[in-house]
Amino acid sequence: MPAIAEPKKETSTQGGNIVEMSWDPITRIVGSLGIYTKIDFANKKVVECHSTSSIFRGYSIFMKNKDPRDTHFITSRICGICGDNHATCSVYAQNMAYGVKPPPLAEWIVNLGEAAEYMFDHNIFQDNLVGVDFCEMMVKETNPGVWEKALKTEAPHAKDHGYRTIADIMTSLNPFTGEFYRETLQVSRYTREMFCLMEGRHVHPSTLYPGGVGTVPSVQLFTDYQVRLMRYVEFMKRVVPLHDDLFDFFYEALPGYEKVGERRVLLGCWGSFQDPDVCDYDYRTMDKWGKAMFVTPGVVVDGQLVTTNLVDINLGIRILLGSSYYEDWDNEETFVQQDPLGNPVDKKHPWNQTTIPRPQRRNFDDKYTWVMSPRWFDKRTGDHLALDTGGGPIARLWTTALAGLVDFGYVKATGNSVKIRLPKTALKPEMDLEWKIPKWSNALERDRARTYFQAYAAACGLYFVEKALRELHAGRTKTFTPFTVPDQAIGCGFHEAVRGVLSHHLVIRGGKVANYHPYPPTPWNANPRDIYGTPGPYEDAVQNTPIFEENGPDNFKGIDIMRAVRSFDPCLPCGVHMYLGNGKVLKQLHTPTALMGLAK
């Protein structure tokens, strides 16, 4: 059962009423997310937010003394949504620790599997979960004035997606009855099939190993993938214009909506899709092969690309506590004092972390969540930055655009944008798309970037299929390189889970796992206030968010807050509970109605 925070009212300095409201749980696979807020209805804004998680998993504890060759099978179970991302990242860390380089064909197969995962997951989240927040039923209930405007507003790209007005788009997003909603469910089916062709099973891969893959390559295999991919490419030629029309409309209909979910531009991307012509998994050359990734790793601070060097990114990671239910590990063992290049490794780095849980009562003035606070240490300023992933795509596109390194025919990074070319398909001509760096890092732009990255992933898939078939036709069909497990080694893997940065840090002693710490995007986005009092990204994005919903406190749905939180893609939000007034339960709903806000 969800925890209930007793609602109460306080008097604001402006003379209005501040109402405490909580949504708990907004569930996710890696724990139960709760959002606790104080809302000033007189001034129509959120004045305080705390993000909580009530579940402790403990993977970093029970991974110890395991056979390191099992780590990708075990860690894929961290998440029932992006488990393959964990498996892939673990394999990358193992490849480094074992000193093994998979054959090129194996890398192209892994890349194809991960591209399919991005296409599948972003599609189902964007249009079957986030999309419901913008559907006719939701907008009518929370902003009837916006719905009336949508009825009269022509969709600028109607000829591309087929919906004449913005209201038609909203209606098509209604759960189960909406035409576009139902279509995207079918798309999710065949994109999952694409994944299974490459990695055997979704979401816990059965053919993915350190040193390569167990997938049997054939012309038929890649053709089956390609047929589905071209169908998806044609679908994206409708989806990108449709979402552009929808999100642009909200800026027009609700002036000031750019402030919803906005926070300082502090973005992190760890890179995705290895280039087997460059990548050898040697830590000493990690900067080189990191820059060769088909999604460029990087850290963006206030719009400036601080680094694209994976070594710098790795060494800058710090795990802080503050408001988390753990004890510090300053007096515990230091596993790695220097990296393979001789650089010192901080005590707060994942290689040196020891997890010491300390369960206790929730207290928003002290400890209130099981999520730790990952930070990136900016050595230029000495700041511990609360980077976010923006749900993954906005950080990936932003770093890739600024770096200007990616250019392989279907995708080109220009320095201020990313150009994507989708070739001719069965019913539609070639289409050129361009994602441009936005003015804000906010809810709408996070959602928009997700759509463009679907097209990006599809474009990458086209290239990867071509490269895989080239290997196959040349007779280079090897998909596995043998290896031995060393007695002592360290490794790190960097990847992009669907919703953002993912790293796995491994220490081997006596041929067994001595220390293992996976850091997915959830702790980066959902973390609490750290030892310096810096709020986490969810908290930061929701605090000071203006309220545009037309309902008052007694019938408040919190749609602007939900859009802000869901823009970060917090896995699958399968239930929302709201409490306010004198403990009155306004809603106790379950998916999909919970996302609609319709049950009475």
Coordinates of C-alpha atoms in Angstrom, one line a residue:
M1 CA 0.0 0.0 0.0
P2 CA 1.2 3.5 -0.7
A3 CA 2.4 5.7 2.1
I4 CA 0.1 8.5 3.0
A5 CA 1.5 11.9 3.8
E6 CA -1.1 13.8 5.9
P7 CA -2.0 16.8 3.9
K8 CA -2.2 20.2 5.6
K9 CA -2.3 23.9 4.7
E10 CA 0.1 26.6 5.5
T11 CA -0.1 30.4 5.0
S12 CA 2.3 31.7 2.3
T13 CA 4.2 34.9 2.6
Q14 CA 2.0 36.2 -0.2
G15 CA -1.1 35.6 1.9
G16 CA -2.3 32.6 -0.1
N17 CA -2.7 29.0 0.9
I18 CA 0.1 26.5 0.5
V19 CA -1.3 23.0 0.1
E20 CA 0.8 19.9 0.6
M21 CA 0.0 17.3 -2.1
S22 CA 1.6 13.9 -2.7
W23 CA 1.6 11.4 -5.5
D24 CA 2.8 8.2 -4.1
P25 CA 3.5 5.9 -5.7
I26 CA 4.3 6.8 -9.2
T27 CA 5.7 3.4 -9.6
R28 CA 8.8 2.4 -11.7
I29 CA 10.6 -0.9 -12.2
V30 CA 13.6 0.1 -10.0
G31 CA 11.5 1.2 -7.1
S32 CA 8.4 3.2 -6.1
L33 CA 8.6 6.8 -6.9
G34 CA 6.8 9.3 -4.7
I35 CA 6.5 13.0 -5.4
Y36 CA 5.7 15.2 -2.4
T37 CA 5.0 18.9 -3.1
K38 CA 3.9 22.1 -1.6
I39 CA 1.7 24.2 -4.0
D40 CA 0.9 27.8 -3.7
F41 CA -2.4 28.0 -5.5
A42 CA -2.7 31.8 -5.0
N43 CA 0.4 32.3 -7.1
K44 CA -0.1 29.1 -9.1
K45 CA 3.2 27.4 -8.7
V46 CA 5.0 24.6 -6.9
V47 CA 7.1 26.0 -4.1
E48 CA 8.8 22.7 -2.8
C49 CA 9.3 19.2 -4.0
H50 CA 10.8 16.0 -2.6
S51 CA 11.4 12.8 -4.6
T52 CA 11.3 9.6 -2.7
S53 CA 11.8 5.9 -3.4
S54 CA 10.6 3.3 -0.8
I55 CA 12.3 0.2 -2.3
F56 CA 15.9 -1.1 -1.7
R57 CA 17.2 -3.6 -4.2
G58 CA 20.8 -4.2 -3.1
Y59 CA 22.4 -5.5 -6.3
S60 CA 25.7 -4.0 -5.3
I61 CA 25.7 -6.2 -2.2
F62 CA 24.7 -9.6 -3.5
M63 CA 26.9 -9.3 -6.6
K64 CA 30.0 -9.9 -4.4
N65 CA 31.8 -13.2 -4.8
K66 CA 29.8 -14.1 -7.9
D67 CA 31.4 -15.4 -11.1
P68 CA 32.0 -12.2 -13.1
R69 CA 30.8 -14.1 -16.3
D70 CA 27.3 -14.1 -14.8
T71 CA 27.1 -10.4 -14.1
H72 CA 25.3 -9.5 -17.3
F73 CA 22.6 -12.2 -16.7
I74 CA 22.1 -11.1 -13.1
T75 CA 22.2 -7.3 -13.7
S76 CA 19.7 -7.5 -16.6
R77 CA 17.2 -8.4 -13.8
I78 CA 17.7 -4.9 -12.3
C79 CA 15.0 -3.7 -14.6
G80 CA 12.1 -5.4 -16.4
I81 CA 12.0 -2.6 -19.0
C82 CA 15.6 -1.9 -20.0
G83 CA 17.3 -5.1 -18.7
D84 CA 19.1 -5.5 -22.0
N85 CA 20.8 -2.2 -21.6
H86 CA 22.2 -3.4 -18.3
A87 CA 23.3 -6.7 -19.9
T88 CA 25.0 -4.8 -22.7
C89 CA 26.7 -2.4 -20.3
S90 CA 27.9 -5.3 -18.1
V91 CA 29.3 -7.0 -21.1
Y92 CA 31.2 -3.9 -22.0
A93 CA 32.7 -3.8 -18.5
Q94 CA 33.6 -7.5 -18.7
N95 CA 35.2 -7.0 -22.1
M96 CA 37.5 -4.4 -20.5
A97 CA 38.3 -6.6 -17.5
Y98 CA 39.0 -9.7 -19.6
G99 CA 40.9 -7.8 -22.3
V100 CA 38.7 -9.2 -25.1
K101 CA 37.5 -7.6 -28.3
P102 CA 34.4 -9.1 -29.9
P103 CA 34.4 -9.7 -33.7
P104 CA 32.9 -6.8 -35.7
L105 CA 29.8 -8.7 -36.7
A106 CA 29.0 -9.4 -33.1
E107 CA 29.2 -5.6 -32.4
W108 CA 26.9 -4.8 -35.2
I109 CA 24.4 -7.4 -33.9
V110 CA 24.5 -5.8 -30.4
N111 CA 24.1 -2.4 -31.9
L112 CA 21.1 -3.6 -33.9
G113 CA 19.5 -5.0 -30.8
E114 CA 20.0 -1.8 -28.8
A115 CA 18.7 0.3 -31.6
A116 CA 15.5 -1.8 -31.6
E117 CA 15.2 -1.4 -27.9
Y118 CA 15.3 2.4 -28.2
M119 CA 12.7 2.3 -31.0
F120 CA 10.5 -0.1 -29.0
D121 CA 10.7 1.6 -25.6
H122 CA 10.6 5.2 -26.7
N123 CA 7.6 4.4 -28.9
I124 CA 5.5 2.7 -26.2
F125 CA 6.4 5.3 -23.5
Q126 CA 5.9 8.4 -25.7
D127 CA 2.6 7.4 -27.2
N128 CA 1.0 5.0 -24.7
L129 CA 2.0 6.7 -21.5
V130 CA 3.3 10.3 -22.0
G131 CA 0.9 10.8 -24.9
V132 CA -2.1 10.2 -22.6
D133 CA -1.1 13.4 -20.7
F134 CA -1.8 15.3 -23.9
C135 CA -4.9 13.4 -25.0
E136 CA -8.4 14.8 -25.5
M137 CA -9.8 13.3 -22.3
M138 CA -7.0 14.7 -20.1
V139 CA -6.9 18.1 -21.7
K140 CA -10.7 18.5 -21.5
E141 CA -10.6 17.7 -17.8
T142 CA -7.6 19.8 -16.8
N143 CA -7.6 22.7 -19.4
P144 CA -11.0 23.0 -21.2
G145 CA -9.9 26.3 -22.6
V146 CA -6.9 24.7 -24.3
W147 CA -9.3 22.0 -25.8
E148 CA -11.5 24.7 -27.2
K149 CA -8.5 26.3 -28.8
A150 CA -7.3 22.9 -30.2
L151 CA -10.6 22.4 -31.9
K152 CA -10.0 25.6 -33.9
T153 CA -6.3 25.1 -34.6
E154 CA -5.2 23.6 -37.9
A155 CA -2.3 21.2 -37.7
P156 CA 0.6 22.7 -39.7
H157 CA 1.9 19.2 -40.8
A158 CA -1.5 17.6 -41.5
K159 CA -0.4 16.4 -44.9
D160 CA 2.4 14.4 -43.2
H161 CA 0.5 12.8 -40.4
G162 CA -3.1 12.9 -41.5
Y163 CA -4.8 14.8 -38.6
R164 CA -6.4 18.0 -39.7
T165 CA -6.6 19.8 -36.3
I166 CA -4.6 19.7 -33.0
A167 CA -7.9 18.4 -31.4
D168 CA -7.8 15.5 -33.9
I169 CA -4.3 14.6 -32.7
M170 CA -5.4 14.8 -29.1
T171 CA -8.4 12.5 -29.8
S172 CA -6.1 10.0 -31.5
L173 CA -4.1 9.7 -28.3
N174 CA -7.1 8.6 -26.1
P175 CA -6.2 5.3 -24.5
F176 CA -7.6 2.3 -26.4
T177 CA -10.1 4.3 -28.4
G178 CA -7.6 6.6 -30.1
E179 CA -6.5 5.6 -33.5
F180 CA -2.9 6.6 -33.1
Y181 CA -2.7 5.1 -29.6
R182 CA -3.8 1.7 -31.0
E183 CA -1.4 1.9 -33.9
T184 CA 1.6 2.5 -31.6
L185 CA 0.7 -0.6 -29.7
Q186 CA 1.2 -2.6 -32.9
V187 CA 4.5 -0.7 -33.6
S188 CA 5.7 -1.8 -30.1
R189 CA 5.1 -5.4 -31.1
Y190 CA 7.2 -5.5 -34.2
T191 CA 10.0 -3.4 -32.7
R192 CA 10.2 -6.0 -29.9
E193 CA 10.4 -8.7 -32.6
M194 CA 13.4 -6.8 -34.1
F195 CA 15.1 -6.9 -30.7
C196 CA 14.5 -10.6 -30.3
L197 CA 16.0 -11.4 -33.7
M198 CA 19.3 -9.9 -32.5
E199 CA 19.5 -10.7 -28.8
G200 CA 17.2 -13.7 -28.5
R201 CA 14.8 -12.6 -25.8
H202 CA 13.3 -9.4 -24.5
V203 CA 14.0 -8.0 -22.1
H204 CA 16.7 -10.3 -20.7
P205 CA 19.0 -11.2 -23.6
S206 CA 19.8 -14.9 -24.1
T207 CA 22.5 -14.5 -26.8
L208 CA 24.6 -11.7 -25.3
Y209 CA 28.0 -12.6 -23.8
P210 CA 31.4 -11.0 -23.1
G211 CA 33.5 -11.6 -26.2
G212 CA 30.6 -11.6 -28.6
V213 CA 27.1 -13.0 -29.2
G214 CA 25.4 -16.4 -29.6
T215 CA 23.2 -15.1 -32.4
V216 CA 23.6 -17.1 -35.6
P217 CA 24.0 -14.6 -38.5
S218 CA 22.3 -15.1 -41.8
V219 CA 20.9 -13.1 -44.7
Q220 CA 17.4 -14.1 -43.6
L221 CA 18.1 -12.8 -40.0
F222 CA 19.1 -9.3 -41.2
T223 CA 16.4 -9.2 -43.9
D224 CA 13.7 -10.0 -41.3
Y225 CA 15.0 -7.1 -39.2
Q226 CA 15.3 -4.8 -42.1
V227 CA 11.7 -5.4 -43.3
R228 CA 10.4 -4.3 -39.9
L229 CA 12.9 -1.4 -39.7
M230 CA 11.6 0.1 -43.0
R231 CA 8.1 -0.2 -41.7
Y232 CA 9.2 1.8 -38.6
V233 CA 11.0 4.4 -40.7
E234 CA 7.8 5.0 -42.6
F235 CA 6.0 5.3 -39.3
M236 CA 8.5 7.9 -38.1
K237 CA 7.8 10.1 -41.1
R238 CA 4.3 10.7 -39.5
V239 CA 5.3 10.7 -35.8
V240 CA 7.9 13.4 -35.9
P241 CA 5.6 16.0 -37.6
L242 CA 2.7 15.0 -35.4
H243 CA 4.6 15.6 -32.2
D244 CA 6.1 18.8 -33.4
D245 CA 2.6 20.1 -34.1
L246 CA 1.3 19.0 -30.6
F247 CA 4.2 20.4 -28.6
D248 CA 4.4 23.6 -30.6
F249 CA 0.7 24.1 -29.9
F250 CA 1.1 24.0 -26.1
Y251 CA 3.7 26.8 -26.3
E252 CA 1.1 28.8 -28.3
A253 CA -1.9 27.9 -26.3
L254 CA -0.3 28.4 -22.8
P255 CA 2.2 31.3 -22.9
G256 CA 4.9 30.6 -20.3
Y257 CA 4.6 26.8 -20.6
E258 CA 8.3 26.6 -21.3
K259 CA 8.7 27.0 -17.5
V260 CA 7.0 23.7 -16.8
G261 CA 9.7 21.2 -15.8
E262 CA 12.5 23.6 -16.7
R263 CA 15.8 23.4 -15.0
R264 CA 19.4 24.5 -15.6
V265 CA 21.0 22.8 -18.6
L266 CA 23.1 20.1 -16.8
L267 CA 23.1 17.1 -19.1
G268 CA 25.0 13.9 -19.1
C269 CA 25.4 11.3 -21.9
W270 CA 27.7 8.3 -21.6
G271 CA 27.5 7.4 -25.3
S272 CA 25.9 4.5 -27.3
F273 CA 26.7 2.1 -30.2
Q274 CA 30.3 1.0 -30.4
D275 CA 32.2 1.3 -33.6
P276 CA 34.1 -2.1 -34.0
D277 CA 36.7 -0.4 -36.3
V278 CA 37.8 1.7 -33.3
C279 CA 36.7 0.1 -30.1
D280 CA 39.0 -2.4 -28.4
Y281 CA 37.7 -2.0 -24.8
D282 CA 41.1 -1.0 -23.6
Y283 CA 40.7 1.7 -20.8
R284 CA 43.9 3.4 -22.1
T285 CA 42.3 4.1 -25.4
M286 CA 38.8 4.8 -24.0
D287 CA 38.8 8.4 -25.0
K288 CA 39.5 7.4 -28.7
W289 CA 36.8 4.8 -29.0
G290 CA 34.4 6.8 -26.9
K291 CA 34.5 9.6 -29.4
A292 CA 33.9 7.0 -32.2
M293 CA 30.5 6.0 -30.7
F294 CA 27.5 6.6 -32.9
V295 CA 26.0 8.6 -30.0
T296 CA 28.7 10.9 -28.6
P297 CA 29.3 10.8 -24.8
G298 CA 29.6 14.2 -23.1
V299 CA 28.7 16.6 -20.3
V300 CA 26.8 19.8 -21.1
V301 CA 26.9 22.6 -18.5
D302 CA 24.8 25.8 -19.3
G303 CA 24.9 24.9 -23.0
Q304 CA 28.6 24.4 -23.1
L305 CA 30.1 21.0 -24.0
V306 CA 32.6 20.5 -21.1
T307 CA 34.0 17.2 -22.3
T308 CA 33.5 14.2 -24.6
N309 CA 36.3 12.2 -23.0
L310 CA 35.0 9.0 -21.4
V311 CA 38.1 8.9 -19.1
D312 CA 37.2 12.3 -17.7
I313 CA 33.6 11.4 -17.5
N314 CA 34.5 8.2 -15.5
L315 CA 36.8 9.9 -13.1
G316 CA 34.3 12.7 -12.4
I317 CA 31.6 10.4 -11.1
R318 CA 30.9 10.9 -7.4
I319 CA 28.3 9.0 -5.3
L320 CA 27.0 11.3 -2.5
L321 CA 24.6 10.7 0.3
G322 CA 22.9 13.4 2.2
S323 CA 19.2 12.5 2.3
S324 CA 19.6 8.8 1.5
Y325 CA 19.1 5.9 3.8
Y326 CA 22.8 4.8 3.9
E327 CA 25.9 5.2 6.0
D328 CA 29.1 6.6 4.5
W329 CA 31.9 4.3 3.5
D330 CA 34.9 6.6 4.2
N331 CA 36.3 4.0 6.6
E332 CA 35.7 1.0 4.3
E333 CA 38.2 -0.6 1.8
T334 CA 39.5 1.4 -1.1
F335 CA 39.3 -1.0 -4.1
V336 CA 40.9 1.1 -6.8
Q337 CA 43.4 3.9 -6.0
Q338 CA 44.5 4.6 -9.6
D339 CA 42.9 3.9 -13.0
P340 CA 45.0 2.1 -15.7
L341 CA 46.3 5.5 -16.8
G342 CA 47.7 6.3 -13.4
N343 CA 44.9 8.9 -12.5
P344 CA 43.8 8.9 -8.9
V345 CA 40.3 7.5 -8.2
D346 CA 38.2 9.2 -5.6
K347 CA 36.8 7.4 -2.6
K348 CA 33.3 8.4 -3.7
H349 CA 33.8 6.8 -7.1
P350 CA 31.7 3.7 -7.9
W351 CA 34.8 1.5 -8.0
N352 CA 35.3 2.3 -4.3
Q353 CA 31.8 2.4 -3.1
T354 CA 30.6 0.1 -0.3
T355 CA 26.8 0.0 0.1
I356 CA 25.8 0.2 3.8
P357 CA 22.0 0.4 4.1
R358 CA 20.5 2.2 7.1
P359 CA 16.6 1.9 7.1
Q360 CA 14.9 4.6 9.0
R361 CA 11.7 6.7 9.2
R362 CA 11.1 9.1 6.4
N363 CA 12.0 12.7 7.3
F364 CA 12.0 15.4 4.7
D365 CA 14.3 17.5 6.9
D366 CA 16.9 14.6 6.9
K367 CA 16.7 11.2 5.3
Y368 CA 13.8 10.4 3.0
T369 CA 14.7 8.0 0.2
W370 CA 16.7 4.9 -0.9
V371 CA 18.1 6.7 -3.9
M372 CA 21.7 7.9 -3.5
S373 CA 22.8 11.1 -5.2
P374 CA 25.2 10.6 -8.2
R375 CA 27.0 13.8 -9.1
W376 CA 29.6 14.7 -11.6
F377 CA 32.6 16.6 -10.3
D378 CA 33.4 19.6 -12.4
K379 CA 37.1 20.1 -11.8
R380 CA 37.0 23.6 -13.5
T381 CA 34.8 24.9 -10.7
G382 CA 34.9 22.3 -7.9
D383 CA 31.1 21.9 -8.1
H384 CA 29.3 18.6 -7.7
L385 CA 26.8 18.8 -10.6
A386 CA 23.4 17.2 -10.4
L387 CA 23.4 16.1 -14.0
D388 CA 20.2 14.8 -15.5
T389 CA 19.5 12.8 -18.6
G390 CA 16.3 14.5 -19.6
G391 CA 14.8 11.0 -20.1
G392 CA 17.8 10.1 -22.3
P393 CA 17.2 11.5 -25.8
I394 CA 17.6 15.3 -25.1
A395 CA 21.0 14.6 -23.5
R396 CA 22.1 12.3 -26.3
L397 CA 21.1 14.7 -29.0
W398 CA 22.5 17.7 -27.3
T399 CA 25.9 16.3 -26.7
T400 CA 26.1 14.7 -30.1
A401 CA 25.0 18.0 -31.8
L402 CA 27.6 20.1 -30.0
A403 CA 30.4 17.6 -30.5
G404 CA 29.9 17.5 -34.3
L405 CA 31.6 14.1 -34.5
V406 CA 28.9 11.8 -35.9
D407 CA 28.5 11.7 -39.6
F408 CA 27.7 8.4 -41.4
G409 CA 25.3 9.2 -44.1
Y410 CA 22.0 8.8 -42.3
V411 CA 22.9 11.1 -39.4
K412 CA 25.1 14.2 -39.3
A413 CA 25.9 16.3 -36.2
T414 CA 26.4 19.9 -37.2
G415 CA 27.6 21.6 -34.0
N416 CA 24.2 23.1 -33.2
S417 CA 21.8 20.4 -34.5
V418 CA 21.5 16.8 -35.6
K419 CA 20.3 16.1 -39.2
I420 CA 18.6 12.7 -39.8
R421 CA 17.9 11.3 -43.3
L422 CA 15.1 8.8 -43.6
P423 CA 15.2 7.1 -47.1
K424 CA 12.2 6.4 -49.4
T425 CA 9.8 3.8 -48.0
A426 CA 6.8 2.0 -49.5
L427 CA 4.4 4.9 -49.3
K428 CA 6.4 7.9 -48.5
P429 CA 9.4 9.7 -50.1
E430 CA 12.7 10.4 -48.5
M431 CA 12.4 12.8 -45.5
D432 CA 15.1 15.0 -43.9
L433 CA 14.6 15.9 -40.3
E434 CA 16.7 18.2 -38.1
W435 CA 16.7 18.4 -34.3
K436 CA 17.9 21.8 -33.2
I437 CA 19.3 22.6 -29.8
P438 CA 16.3 24.1 -27.9
K439 CA 16.2 27.2 -25.8
W440 CA 15.2 25.3 -22.7
S441 CA 15.7 22.0 -21.0
N442 CA 12.0 21.5 -20.0
A443 CA 9.2 19.1 -20.1
L444 CA 8.1 19.7 -23.7
E445 CA 11.6 19.6 -25.1
R446 CA 12.4 16.4 -23.3
D447 CA 9.4 14.9 -24.9
R448 CA 10.1 16.3 -28.3
A449 CA 13.7 15.0 -28.2
R450 CA 12.3 11.5 -27.5
T451 CA 10.5 11.5 -30.8
Y452 CA 13.5 12.7 -32.8
F453 CA 15.7 10.1 -31.1
Q454 CA 13.3 7.4 -32.4
A455 CA 14.1 8.6 -35.9
Y456 CA 17.8 8.7 -34.9
A457 CA 17.8 5.1 -33.7
A458 CA 16.0 4.0 -36.9
A459 CA 18.6 5.8 -39.0
C460 CA 21.4 4.1 -37.0
G461 CA 19.7 0.7 -37.6
L462 CA 19.7 1.3 -41.3
Y463 CA 23.5 1.8 -41.2
F464 CA 24.1 -1.1 -38.9
V465 CA 22.2 -3.5 -41.1
E466 CA 24.3 -2.5 -44.1
K467 CA 27.6 -3.0 -42.1
A468 CA 26.4 -6.4 -40.8
L469 CA 25.5 -7.6 -44.3
R470 CA 28.8 -6.4 -45.6
E471 CA 30.6 -8.6 -43.0
L472 CA 28.4 -11.5 -43.8
H473 CA 28.8 -11.3 -47.6
A474 CA 32.6 -11.0 -47.1
G475 CA 32.5 -14.3 -45.2
R476 CA 33.5 -12.8 -41.9
T477 CA 30.8 -14.7 -39.9
K478 CA 32.7 -15.0 -36.6
T479 CA 30.6 -13.7 -33.7
F480 CA 32.7 -14.7 -30.6
T481 CA 36.3 -14.3 -29.3
P482 CA 37.4 -16.7 -26.6
F483 CA 38.8 -15.2 -23.3
T484 CA 39.9 -16.2 -19.8
V485 CA 38.9 -14.6 -16.6
P486 CA 41.9 -12.9 -14.9
D487 CA 42.7 -13.4 -11.3
Q488 CA 42.6 -9.6 -10.7
A489 CA 41.2 -6.9 -13.0
I490 CA 39.0 -3.8 -13.1
G491 CA 36.5 -2.8 -15.8
C492 CA 33.9 -0.2 -16.6
G493 CA 31.2 -0.1 -19.1
F494 CA 29.5 3.0 -20.5
H495 CA 26.2 2.9 -22.4
E496 CA 22.9 4.7 -22.7
A497 CA 19.9 2.9 -21.2
V498 CA 16.7 4.0 -22.9
R499 CA 16.2 6.8 -20.3
G500 CA 19.8 7.9 -20.0
V501 CA 23.3 7.4 -18.7
L502 CA 24.2 3.8 -17.6
S503 CA 27.6 2.7 -16.1
H504 CA 28.8 -0.6 -14.6
H505 CA 31.9 -0.7 -12.5
L506 CA 33.6 -4.0 -11.8
V507 CA 36.4 -5.1 -9.6
I508 CA 37.7 -8.7 -9.8
R509 CA 39.8 -10.4 -7.2
G510 CA 40.6 -14.1 -7.0
G511 CA 38.6 -14.6 -10.2
K512 CA 35.4 -13.4 -8.4
V513 CA 33.5 -10.2 -8.1
A514 CA 35.0 -8.1 -5.3
N515 CA 33.0 -5.0 -6.0
Y516 CA 30.2 -4.2 -8.5
H517 CA 28.2 -1.0 -8.9
P518 CA 25.7 -0.3 -11.7
Y519 CA 24.4 3.2 -12.0
P520 CA 21.4 3.5 -14.3
P521 CA 19.6 6.8 -15.2
T522 CA 17.0 6.5 -12.3
P523 CA 19.4 7.5 -9.5
W524 CA 20.8 10.3 -11.7
N525 CA 17.3 11.7 -12.2
A526 CA 15.4 10.7 -9.1
N527 CA 18.0 11.4 -6.4
P528 CA 17.3 13.6 -3.3
R529 CA 19.1 16.6 -1.8
D530 CA 22.7 15.7 -1.4
I531 CA 25.2 16.6 1.4
Y532 CA 25.5 20.1 -0.1
G533 CA 21.7 20.6 -0.1
T534 CA 21.5 20.4 -3.9
P535 CA 18.1 19.0 -5.0
G536 CA 17.9 16.1 -7.5
P537 CA 16.7 16.7 -11.0
Y538 CA 13.0 15.7 -10.4
E539 CA 12.9 17.9 -7.4
D540 CA 14.6 20.8 -9.2
A541 CA 12.4 20.5 -12.3
V542 CA 9.2 20.4 -10.3
Q543 CA 10.1 23.1 -7.8
N544 CA 9.0 26.5 -9.1
T545 CA 7.0 24.9 -11.9
P546 CA 4.0 27.1 -12.7
I547 CA 0.6 25.6 -12.6
F548 CA -1.5 26.0 -15.7
E549 CA -4.3 23.5 -14.8
E550 CA -7.6 25.2 -14.6
N551 CA -8.9 23.1 -11.7
G552 CA -8.6 24.4 -8.2
P553 CA -7.3 22.5 -5.1
D554 CA -10.5 20.5 -4.6
N555 CA -10.4 18.9 -8.0
F556 CA -6.7 19.3 -8.8
K557 CA -5.2 16.6 -11.1
G558 CA -1.6 17.8 -11.0
I559 CA -1.2 17.5 -14.8
D560 CA 1.6 20.0 -15.1
I561 CA 3.6 18.2 -12.4
M562 CA 3.0 14.9 -14.0
R563 CA 4.1 16.1 -17.4
A564 CA 7.3 17.5 -15.7
V565 CA 8.1 14.2 -14.0
R566 CA 7.1 11.9 -16.9
S567 CA 9.2 13.9 -19.3
F568 CA 12.2 12.2 -17.6
D569 CA 10.8 8.8 -18.6
P570 CA 10.6 7.3 -15.1
C571 CA 10.0 3.8 -16.4
L572 CA 6.4 2.6 -16.4
P573 CA 4.2 4.8 -14.1
C574 CA 1.5 2.2 -13.4
G575 CA -0.4 3.9 -10.6
V576 CA -0.9 7.4 -9.3
H577 CA -2.5 8.2 -5.9
M578 CA -3.3 11.7 -4.7
Y579 CA -4.0 12.9 -1.2
L580 CA -5.1 16.4 -0.1
G581 CA -7.5 18.2 2.2
N582 CA -8.2 16.3 5.4
G583 CA -6.7 13.1 4.2
K584 CA -9.3 12.7 1.5
V585 CA -8.4 10.2 -1.2
L586 CA -9.2 11.9 -4.5
K587 CA -7.9 9.1 -6.7
Q588 CA -6.7 5.6 -6.3
L589 CA -6.3 4.4 -9.8
H590 CA -4.3 1.9 -11.9
T591 CA -3.0 1.8 -15.4
P592 CA -4.3 2.9 -17.8
T593 CA -7.0 4.9 -16.1
A594 CA -4.4 6.4 -13.7
L595 CA -2.8 8.1 -16.6
M596 CA -6.1 9.5 -17.9
G597 CA -7.4 11.1 -14.7
L598 CA -10.9 10.0 -15.5
A599 CA -12.1 7.7 -12.7
K600 CA -14.4 9.3 -10.2

